[in-house]
Coordinates of N, CA, C and O and ligand atoms in Angstrom, one line a residue:
F1 N -107.8 66.7 72.6 CA -106.5 66.1 73.1 C -106.1 66.8 74.5 O -105.1 66.3 75.1
V2 N -106.8 67.8 74.9 CA -106.5 68.4 76.2 C -107.1 67.6 77.3 O -108.3 67.3 77.3
T3 N -106.3 67.1 78.3 CA -106.9 66.3 79.3 C -107.1 67.0 80.6 O -107.8 66.5 81.5
A4 N -106.4 68.2 80.8 CA -106.6 69.0 82.0 C -105.9 70.4 81.8 O -105.1 70.6 80.9
I5 N -106.3 71.3 82.6 CA -105.5 72.6 82.7 C -104.4 72.3 83.7 O -104.6 72.0 84.9
D6 N -103.2 72.2 83.1 CA -102.0 71.8 83.9 C -101.6 72.9 84.9 O -101.4 72.6 86.1
H7 N -101.4 74.1 84.3 CA -101.0 75.2 85.2 C -101.2 76.5 84.5 O -101.4 76.6 83.3
V8 N -101.2 77.5 85.4 CA -101.2 78.9 84.9 C -99.9 79.5 85.3 O -99.5 79.4 86.5
G9 N -99.2 80.2 84.4 CA -97.8 80.7 84.7 C -97.8 82.2 84.9 O -98.4 82.9 84.2
I10 N -97.1 82.6 86.0 CA -97.0 84.0 86.3 C -95.6 84.4 86.3 O -94.7 83.8 86.9
A11 N -95.2 85.5 85.6 CA -93.9 86.0 85.5 C -93.6 86.9 86.8 O -94.5 87.7 87.1
V12 N -92.5 86.6 87.4 CA -92.2 87.4 88.7 C -90.7 87.8 88.6 O -89.9 87.1 88.1
P13 N -90.4 88.9 89.2 CA -89.0 89.3 89.2 C -88.2 88.5 90.3 O -87.0 88.4 90.1
D14 N -88.8 88.1 91.4 CA -88.1 87.5 92.5 C -88.9 86.3 92.9 O -89.9 86.4 93.5
L15 N -88.3 85.1 92.7 CA -89.1 83.8 92.9 C -89.3 83.7 94.4 O -90.5 83.3 94.8
D16 N -88.3 83.9 95.3 CA -88.5 83.7 96.7 C -89.6 84.6 97.3 O -90.4 84.2 98.1
A17 N -89.6 85.9 96.8 CA -90.6 86.8 97.3 C -92.0 86.4 96.8 O -92.9 86.5 97.6
A18 N -92.1 85.9 95.6 CA -93.4 85.5 95.1 C -93.9 84.3 95.8 O -95.1 84.2 96.1
I19 N -93.0 83.3 96.1 CA -93.4 82.1 96.8 C -94.0 82.6 98.2 O -95.0 82.1 98.7
A20 N -93.3 83.5 98.9 CA -93.7 83.9 100.2 C -95.0 84.7 100.1 O -95.9 84.5 101.0
F21 N -95.2 85.4 99.1 CA -96.5 86.2 98.9 C -97.7 85.2 98.8 O -98.7 85.3 99.4
H22 N -97.5 84.2 97.9 CA -98.6 83.2 97.7 C -98.8 82.4 98.9 O -100.0 81.9 99.1
A23 N -97.8 82.1 99.7 CA -98.0 81.3 100.9 C -98.7 82.2 101.9 O -99.7 81.7 102.6
E24 N -98.3 83.4 102.1 CA -98.9 84.3 103.1 C -100.3 84.6 102.8 O -101.2 84.5 103.7
H25 N -100.6 84.9 101.6 CA -102.0 85.4 101.3 C -103.0 84.4 100.9 O -104.2 84.5 101.1
F26 N -102.5 83.3 100.2 CA -103.4 82.3 99.7 C -103.1 80.9 100.2 O -103.9 80.0 99.9
G27 N -102.1 80.7 101.0 CA -101.8 79.4 101.6 C -101.3 78.4 100.7 O -101.4 77.2 101.0
L28 N -100.8 78.8 99.5 CA -100.3 77.9 98.5 C -98.9 77.3 99.0 O -98.1 78.0 99.6
E29 N -98.7 76.0 98.7 CA -97.5 75.4 99.1 C -96.6 75.0 97.8 O -97.2 74.7 96.8
V30 N -95.3 75.1 98.0 CA -94.4 74.7 96.9 C -94.4 73.2 96.8 O -94.0 72.5 97.7
A31 N -94.8 72.7 95.6 CA -94.8 71.3 95.3 C -93.5 70.9 94.6 O -93.1 69.7 94.6
H32 N -92.9 71.8 93.9 CA -91.7 71.5 93.1 C -91.0 72.8 92.8 O -91.6 73.9 92.6
E33 N -89.7 72.7 92.7 CA -88.9 73.9 92.3 C -87.7 73.4 91.4 O -87.2 72.4 91.7
E34 N -87.4 74.2 90.4 CA -86.2 73.8 89.6 C -85.7 75.0 88.8 O -86.4 76.0 88.7
V35 N -84.5 74.8 88.2 CA -83.9 75.7 87.3 C -84.0 75.1 85.9 O -83.5 73.9 85.8
N36 N -84.5 75.8 84.9 CA -84.5 75.3 83.5 C -83.6 76.2 82.7 O -84.0 77.3 82.4
E37 N -82.3 75.8 82.6 CA -81.3 76.7 81.9 C -81.7 77.0 80.5 O -81.6 78.2 80.1
E38 N -82.2 76.0 79.7 CA -82.6 76.3 78.3 C -83.7 77.3 78.2 O -83.6 78.2 77.4
Q39 N -84.7 77.3 79.1 CA -85.7 78.3 79.1 C -85.4 79.6 79.8 O -86.1 80.6 79.8
G40 N -84.2 79.6 80.5 CA -83.8 80.8 81.2 C -84.6 81.1 82.4 O -84.8 82.3 82.7
V41 N -85.1 80.1 83.1 CA -86.0 80.4 84.3 C -85.6 79.6 85.5 O -85.1 78.5 85.5
R42 N -85.9 80.2 86.7 CA -86.0 79.6 87.9 C -87.5 79.5 88.2 O -88.2 80.6 88.1
E43 N -88.0 78.4 88.6 CA -89.5 78.2 88.6 C -89.9 77.4 89.8 O -89.2 76.6 90.3
A44 N -91.2 77.6 90.2 CA -91.8 76.8 91.3 C -93.2 76.5 90.9 O -93.9 77.4 90.3
M45 N -93.6 75.3 91.2 CA -95.1 74.9 91.0 C -95.7 74.9 92.4 O -95.2 74.3 93.4
L46 N -96.8 75.7 92.5 CA -97.5 75.8 93.8 C -98.9 75.2 93.7 O -99.5 75.2 92.6
R47 N -99.3 74.6 94.8 CA -100.6 73.9 94.9 C -101.3 74.3 96.1 O -100.7 74.7 97.1
A48 N -102.6 74.1 96.1 CA -103.4 74.3 97.3 C -103.0 73.1 98.3 O -102.7 72.0 97.9
P49 N -103.0 73.4 99.6 CA -102.6 72.4 100.6 C -103.5 71.1 100.5 O -104.7 71.3 100.3
G50 N -102.9 70.0 100.6 CA -103.7 68.7 100.7 C -104.2 68.2 99.4 O -104.9 67.2 99.3
T51 N -103.8 68.8 98.3 CA -104.2 68.3 97.0 C -103.3 67.3 96.5 O -102.1 67.3 96.9
A52 N -103.8 66.3 95.7 CA -103.0 65.1 95.4 C -101.8 65.4 94.5 O -100.9 64.6 94.5
G53 N -101.8 66.4 93.8 CA -100.7 66.6 92.9 C -101.0 66.7 91.4 O -100.2 67.0 90.6
T54 N -102.3 66.3 91.1 CA -102.7 66.4 89.7 C -103.6 67.6 89.4 O -103.8 67.9 88.2
E55 N -104.0 68.3 90.4 CA -104.8 69.5 90.2 C -104.0 70.6 89.5 O -102.8 70.6 89.5
T56 N -104.7 71.6 88.9 CA -104.1 72.7 88.3 C -103.1 73.4 89.3 O -103.5 73.7 90.4
A57 N -101.9 73.7 88.8 CA -100.9 74.4 89.6 C -100.8 75.8 89.2 O -101.2 76.2 88.1
I58 N -100.2 76.6 90.1 CA -99.7 77.9 89.7 C -98.2 77.8 89.6 O -97.5 77.3 90.5
Q59 N -97.7 78.3 88.4 CA -96.3 78.2 88.2 C -95.7 79.7 88.3 O -96.2 80.6 87.6
L60 N -94.8 79.8 89.1 CA -94.1 81.1 89.3 C -92.8 81.0 88.5 O -92.0 80.0 88.6
L61 N -92.6 82.0 87.6 CA -91.4 82.0 86.7 C -90.6 83.2 86.9 O -91.1 84.4 86.6
A62 N -89.3 83.0 87.3 CA -88.4 84.2 87.4 C -87.3 84.0 86.4 O -86.8 82.9 86.2
P63 N -86.8 85.1 85.8 CA -85.8 85.0 84.8 C -84.4 84.8 85.3 O -84.0 85.3 86.4
L64 N -83.6 84.0 84.6 CA -82.2 83.8 84.9 C -81.4 84.9 84.2 O -80.3 85.2 84.6
R65 N -82.0 85.4 83.1 CA -81.3 86.3 82.2 C -82.3 87.3 81.7 O -83.4 87.0 81.5
D66 N -81.8 88.5 81.4 CA -82.7 89.6 80.8 C -83.2 89.2 79.4 O -84.3 89.6 79.0
D67 N -82.4 88.4 78.7 CA -82.8 88.1 77.3 C -83.6 86.8 77.2 O -83.8 86.3 76.1
S68 N -84.0 86.3 78.3 CA -84.9 85.1 78.3 C -86.3 85.5 78.0 O -86.7 86.7 78.1
A69 N -87.2 84.5 77.7 CA -88.6 84.8 77.5 C -89.2 85.6 78.7 O -90.0 86.5 78.5
I70 N -88.9 85.1 79.9 CA -89.5 85.8 81.1 C -88.9 87.1 81.3 O -89.6 88.1 81.7
G71 N -87.6 87.2 81.1 CA -86.9 88.5 81.2 C -87.5 89.6 80.3 O -87.8 90.7 80.7
K72 N -87.8 89.2 79.0 CA -88.3 90.1 78.0 C -89.8 90.4 78.4 O -90.2 91.6 78.2
F73 N -90.5 89.4 78.9 CA -91.9 89.6 79.2 C -92.0 90.7 80.4 O -92.8 91.6 80.3
L74 N -91.1 90.5 81.4 CA -91.2 91.4 82.5 C -90.8 92.8 82.1 O -91.4 93.8 82.5
A75 N -89.8 92.9 81.2 CA -89.4 94.3 80.7 C -90.6 95.0 79.9 O -90.8 96.2 80.1
K76 N -91.3 94.2 79.2 CA -92.4 94.8 78.3 C -93.7 94.9 79.1 O -94.3 96.0 79.0
S77 N -94.1 93.9 79.8 CA -95.4 93.9 80.4 C -95.4 94.0 82.0 O -96.5 94.2 82.6
G78 N -94.3 93.8 82.6 CA -94.2 93.8 84.0 C -94.7 92.4 84.6 O -95.1 91.6 83.8
P79 N -94.7 92.2 85.9 CA -95.1 91.0 86.5 C -96.6 90.7 86.2 O -97.4 91.6 86.1
G80 N -96.9 89.4 86.0 CA -98.3 89.1 85.7 C -98.5 87.8 85.0 O -97.5 87.1 84.7
L81 N -99.7 87.4 84.6 CA -100.0 86.2 83.9 C -99.2 86.2 82.6 O -99.3 87.1 81.8
Q82 N -98.5 85.1 82.4 CA -97.7 85.0 81.2 C -98.1 83.8 80.3 O -97.9 83.9 79.1
Q83 N -98.7 82.8 80.9 CA -99.1 81.6 80.0 C -100.2 80.8 80.7 O -100.4 80.8 81.9
L84 N -100.9 80.0 79.8 CA -101.9 79.1 80.2 C -101.4 77.7 79.6 O -101.2 77.6 78.4
A85 N -101.3 76.7 80.5 CA -100.8 75.4 80.0 C -101.8 74.3 80.1 O -102.4 74.0 81.1
Y86 N -102.0 73.7 78.9 CA -102.9 72.6 78.8 C -102.1 71.3 78.9 O -101.1 71.2 78.2
R87 N -102.6 70.3 79.7 CA -102.0 69.0 79.7 C -102.5 68.2 78.5 O -103.7 68.2 78.2
V88 N -101.6 67.5 77.8 CA -102.0 66.7 76.7 C -101.3 65.3 76.9 O -100.3 65.2 77.5
S89 N -101.9 64.3 76.2 CA -101.3 63.0 76.3 C -100.1 62.8 75.4 O -99.2 62.0 75.6
D90 N -100.1 63.5 74.3 CA -99.1 63.4 73.2 C -98.8 64.8 72.6 O -99.6 65.3 71.8
V91 N -97.7 65.4 73.0 CA -97.5 66.8 72.6 C -97.2 66.9 71.1 O -97.6 67.9 70.5
D92 N -96.6 65.9 70.6 CA -96.3 65.9 69.1 C -97.5 65.8 68.3 O -97.7 66.6 67.3
A93 N -98.5 65.0 68.7 CA -99.7 64.8 68.0 C -100.5 66.1 68.2 O -101.2 66.6 67.2
A94 N -100.5 66.7 69.4 CA -101.3 67.9 69.6 C -100.7 69.1 68.8 O -101.5 69.8 68.1
A95 N -99.4 69.2 68.7 CA -98.8 70.2 68.0 C -99.1 70.0 66.5 O -99.4 71.0 65.8
A96 N -99.0 68.8 66.0 CA -99.3 68.5 64.6 C -100.7 68.9 64.2 O -101.0 69.5 63.2
A97 N -101.7 68.6 65.1 CA -103.1 68.9 64.9 C -103.3 70.4 64.8 O -104.0 70.9 63.9
L98 N -102.7 71.1 65.7 CA -102.9 72.6 65.7 C -102.2 73.2 64.5 O -102.8 74.1 63.9
R99 N -101.0 72.7 64.2 CA -100.4 73.2 62.9 C -101.2 73.0 61.7 O -101.4 73.9 60.9
A100 N -101.9 71.8 61.7 CA -102.7 71.5 60.5 C -103.9 72.5 60.5 O -104.5 72.7 59.4
Q101 N -104.3 73.0 61.7 CA -105.4 74.0 61.7 C -104.9 75.4 61.5 O -105.7 76.4 61.6
G102 N -103.6 75.6 61.2 CA -103.1 76.9 60.8 C -102.5 77.7 61.9 O -102.2 78.9 61.7
L103 N -102.4 77.1 63.1 CA -101.8 77.9 64.2 C -100.3 77.7 64.2 O -99.8 76.6 63.9
R104 N -99.6 78.8 64.6 CA -98.1 78.7 64.7 C -97.7 78.1 66.0 O -98.0 78.6 67.1
L105 N -96.9 77.0 65.9 CA -96.2 76.5 67.1 C -94.8 77.0 67.2 O -94.2 77.3 66.2
L106 N -94.4 77.3 68.4 CA -93.1 78.0 68.6 C -91.9 77.1 68.2 O -90.9 77.5 67.7
Y107 N -92.0 75.8 68.5 CA -90.9 74.9 68.3 C -91.2 73.8 67.2 O -92.4 73.3 67.2
D108 N -90.2 73.5 66.4 CA -90.4 72.4 65.4 C -90.5 71.0 66.2 O -91.3 70.2 65.8
E109 N -89.7 70.9 67.2 CA -89.7 69.7 68.1 C -90.0 70.1 69.5 O -89.5 71.2 69.9
A110 N -90.7 69.3 70.3 CA -91.0 69.6 71.7 C -89.7 69.7 72.4 O -88.7 69.1 72.1
K111 N -89.7 70.6 73.5 CA -88.5 70.8 74.3 C -88.8 70.3 75.7 O -90.0 70.0 76.0
R112 N -87.8 70.3 76.5 CA -87.9 69.8 77.9 C -88.6 70.9 78.7 O -88.1 72.1 78.8
G113 N -89.7 70.6 79.5 CA -90.3 71.5 80.4 C -90.2 71.0 81.8 O -89.3 70.2 82.1
T114 N -91.0 71.6 82.7 CA -90.9 71.2 84.1 C -91.0 69.7 84.4 O -91.8 69.0 83.8
S115 N -90.1 69.3 85.3 CA -90.1 67.9 85.7 C -90.0 66.9 84.5 O -90.7 65.9 84.5
D116 N -89.1 67.2 83.6 CA -88.9 66.3 82.4 C -90.2 66.1 81.6 O -90.2 65.1 80.8
S117 N -91.1 67.0 81.6 CA -92.2 67.0 80.7 C -91.7 67.4 79.3 O -90.6 67.9 79.2
R118 N -92.5 67.2 78.3 CA -92.2 67.6 76.9 C -93.2 68.7 76.6 O -94.4 68.5 76.8
V119 N -92.7 69.9 76.1 CA -93.6 71.0 75.9 C -93.4 71.6 74.5 O -92.4 71.6 73.9
N120 N -94.5 72.3 74.1 CA -94.4 73.2 72.9 C -95.4 74.3 73.2 O -96.2 74.3 74.3
F121 N -95.4 75.4 72.4 CA -96.2 76.5 72.7 C -97.0 77.0 71.4 O -96.4 76.9 70.3
V122 N -98.2 77.5 71.6 CA -98.9 78.1 70.5 C -98.6 79.6 70.6 O -98.6 80.2 71.7
H123 N -98.2 80.2 69.5 CA -97.9 81.7 69.5 C -99.1 82.5 70.0 O -100.2 82.2 69.6
P124 N -98.9 83.4 71.0 CA -100.0 84.1 71.5 C -100.8 84.9 70.5 O -102.0 85.1 70.7
K125 N -100.2 85.3 69.4 CA -100.9 86.0 68.4 C -101.9 85.1 67.6 O -102.8 85.6 66.9
D126 N -101.7 83.8 67.7 CA -102.6 82.8 67.1 C -103.6 82.2 68.1 O -104.3 81.3 67.8
A127 N -103.6 82.7 69.3 CA -104.4 82.1 70.4 C -105.1 83.2 71.2 O -105.2 83.1 72.5
G128 N -105.6 84.2 70.5 CA -106.4 85.2 71.2 C -105.6 86.0 72.3 O -106.1 86.5 73.3
G129 N -104.3 86.2 72.0 CA -103.4 87.0 72.9 C -102.9 86.2 74.1 O -102.4 86.8 75.0
V130 N -103.1 84.9 74.1 CA -102.7 84.1 75.2 C -101.6 83.1 74.8 O -101.8 82.4 73.8
L131 N -100.5 83.1 75.5 CA -99.4 82.1 75.2 C -99.9 80.8 75.8 O -100.0 80.7 77.0
V132 N -100.2 79.8 74.9 CA -100.7 78.5 75.3 C -99.6 77.5 75.3 O -99.0 77.3 74.2
E133 N -99.3 76.9 76.4 CA -98.3 75.8 76.5 C -99.0 74.5 76.4 O -100.1 74.3 77.0
L134 N -98.4 73.5 75.7 CA -98.9 72.1 75.7 C -97.9 71.3 76.5 O -96.7 71.4 76.2
V135 N -98.4 70.6 77.5 CA -97.5 69.9 78.4 C -97.8 68.4 78.3 O -98.9 68.0 78.7
E136 N -96.9 67.6 77.9 CA -97.0 66.1 78.0 C -96.2 65.7 79.2 O -94.9 65.8 79.2
P137 N -96.8 65.3 80.3 CA -96.0 64.9 81.5 C -95.1 63.8 81.3 O -95.3 63.0 80.4
A138 N -94.0 63.7 82.1 CA -93.1 62.6 82.0 C -93.8 61.3 82.3 O -94.7 61.3 83.1
K139 N -93.4 60.3 81.6 CA -94.2 59.0 81.7 C -94.1 58.4 83.1 O -95.0 57.7 83.6
D140 N -92.9 58.6 83.8 CA -92.8 58.1 85.1 C -93.5 58.9 86.2 O -93.3 58.7 87.4
G141 N -94.2 59.9 85.7 CA -95.1 60.7 86.7 C -94.3 61.6 87.6 O -94.8 62.0 88.6
H142 N -93.1 62.1 87.2 CA -92.4 63.1 88.0 C -93.3 64.2 88.3 O -93.9 64.8 87.4
Ligands
CMX1 N1 -98.6 86.4 76.4 C1 -99.3 87.1 75.5 N2 -98.7 87.9 74.5 C2 -97.4 87.9 74.5 C3 -96.6 87.1 75.4 C4 -97.3 86.4 76.3 N3 -96.6 85.6 77.2 N4 -95.3 87.3 75.1 C5 -95.2 88.1 74.0 N5 -96.5 88.5 73.7 C6 -96.9 89.3 72.6 C7 -96.0 90.6 72.6 O1 -96.6 91.5 73.4 C8 -96.0 91.0 71.1 O2 -97.2 91.7 70.9 P1 -97.2 93.1 70.0 O3 -96.6 92.7 68.7 O4 -98.7 93.4 69.8 O5 -96.4 94.0 70.7 C9 -96.1 89.7 70.4 O6 -96.6 88.7 71.3 C10 -94.8 89.2 69.9 O7 -93.9 89.4 70.8 P2 -92.3 89.6 70.5 O8 -91.8 90.7 71.3 O9 -92.1 89.6 69.0 O10 -91.8 88.2 70.9 P3 -91.0 87.9 72.2 O11 -89.6 88.0 71.9 O12 -91.6 88.7 73.4 O13 -91.4 86.4 72.4 C11 -92.7 84.5 72.7 C12 -92.7 86.0 72.6 C13 -94.1 84.0 73.1 C14 -92.3 83.9 71.4 C15 -91.6 84.1 73.8 O14 -92.0 84.6 75.1 C16 -91.4 82.6 73.9 O15 -90.7 82.0 73.2 N6 -92.2 81.9 74.8 C17 -92.1 80.5 75.0 C18 -91.1 80.1 76.1 C19 -91.5 80.6 77.4 O16 -92.4 81.3 77.7 N7 -90.6 80.1 78.4 C20 -90.8 80.5 79.8 C21 -91.6 79.5 80.5 C22 -90.9 78.1 80.6 C23 -91.8 77.0 81.1 O17 -93.1 77.2 81.0 O18 -91.3 76.0 81.5

């Protein structure tokens, strides 16, 4: 059910500084930026220049609050890779299939992710130490 590697997420303390770093050293461009209050993040999706928009993105995640997932990750592990996100066509079906295989999903119901996508997560302890996000893009292709 995985159709692509959607993005790799990096926890950062300062979003603007991280955007500038990735532009200066790697030439990555900001394709999208938003605040997700429920997830407690300010985030940006970065892409290589000239790519159409469906290639794997780098997601920079900065905490809005210390008690958010990213705030806690930074306090415990410091800045760095926080998640790997697979694109799926149906997040509910993907979550159900993984649950049936005995993996723990973080949410009973999918939540809102970047650009009105629907997301769920596999617990990192059930996925080889990697927080795996499942992303079903919004139907209107946001
Ligand atoms: N990657 C790998 N391991 C991780 C991890 C991560 N991102 N986050 C936590 N862990 C590990 C911890 O180190 C801990 O390991 P030990 O028990 O060996 O010390 C274990 O998982 C459990 O951690 P915890 O402290 O009990 O749980 P947390 O309160 O840190 O929560 C998690 C962990 C995954 C449940 C939480 O980060 C979460 O709900 N994540 C999903 C939401 C999210 O990441 N939102 C931000 C991004 C939003 C977006 O992508 O749009």
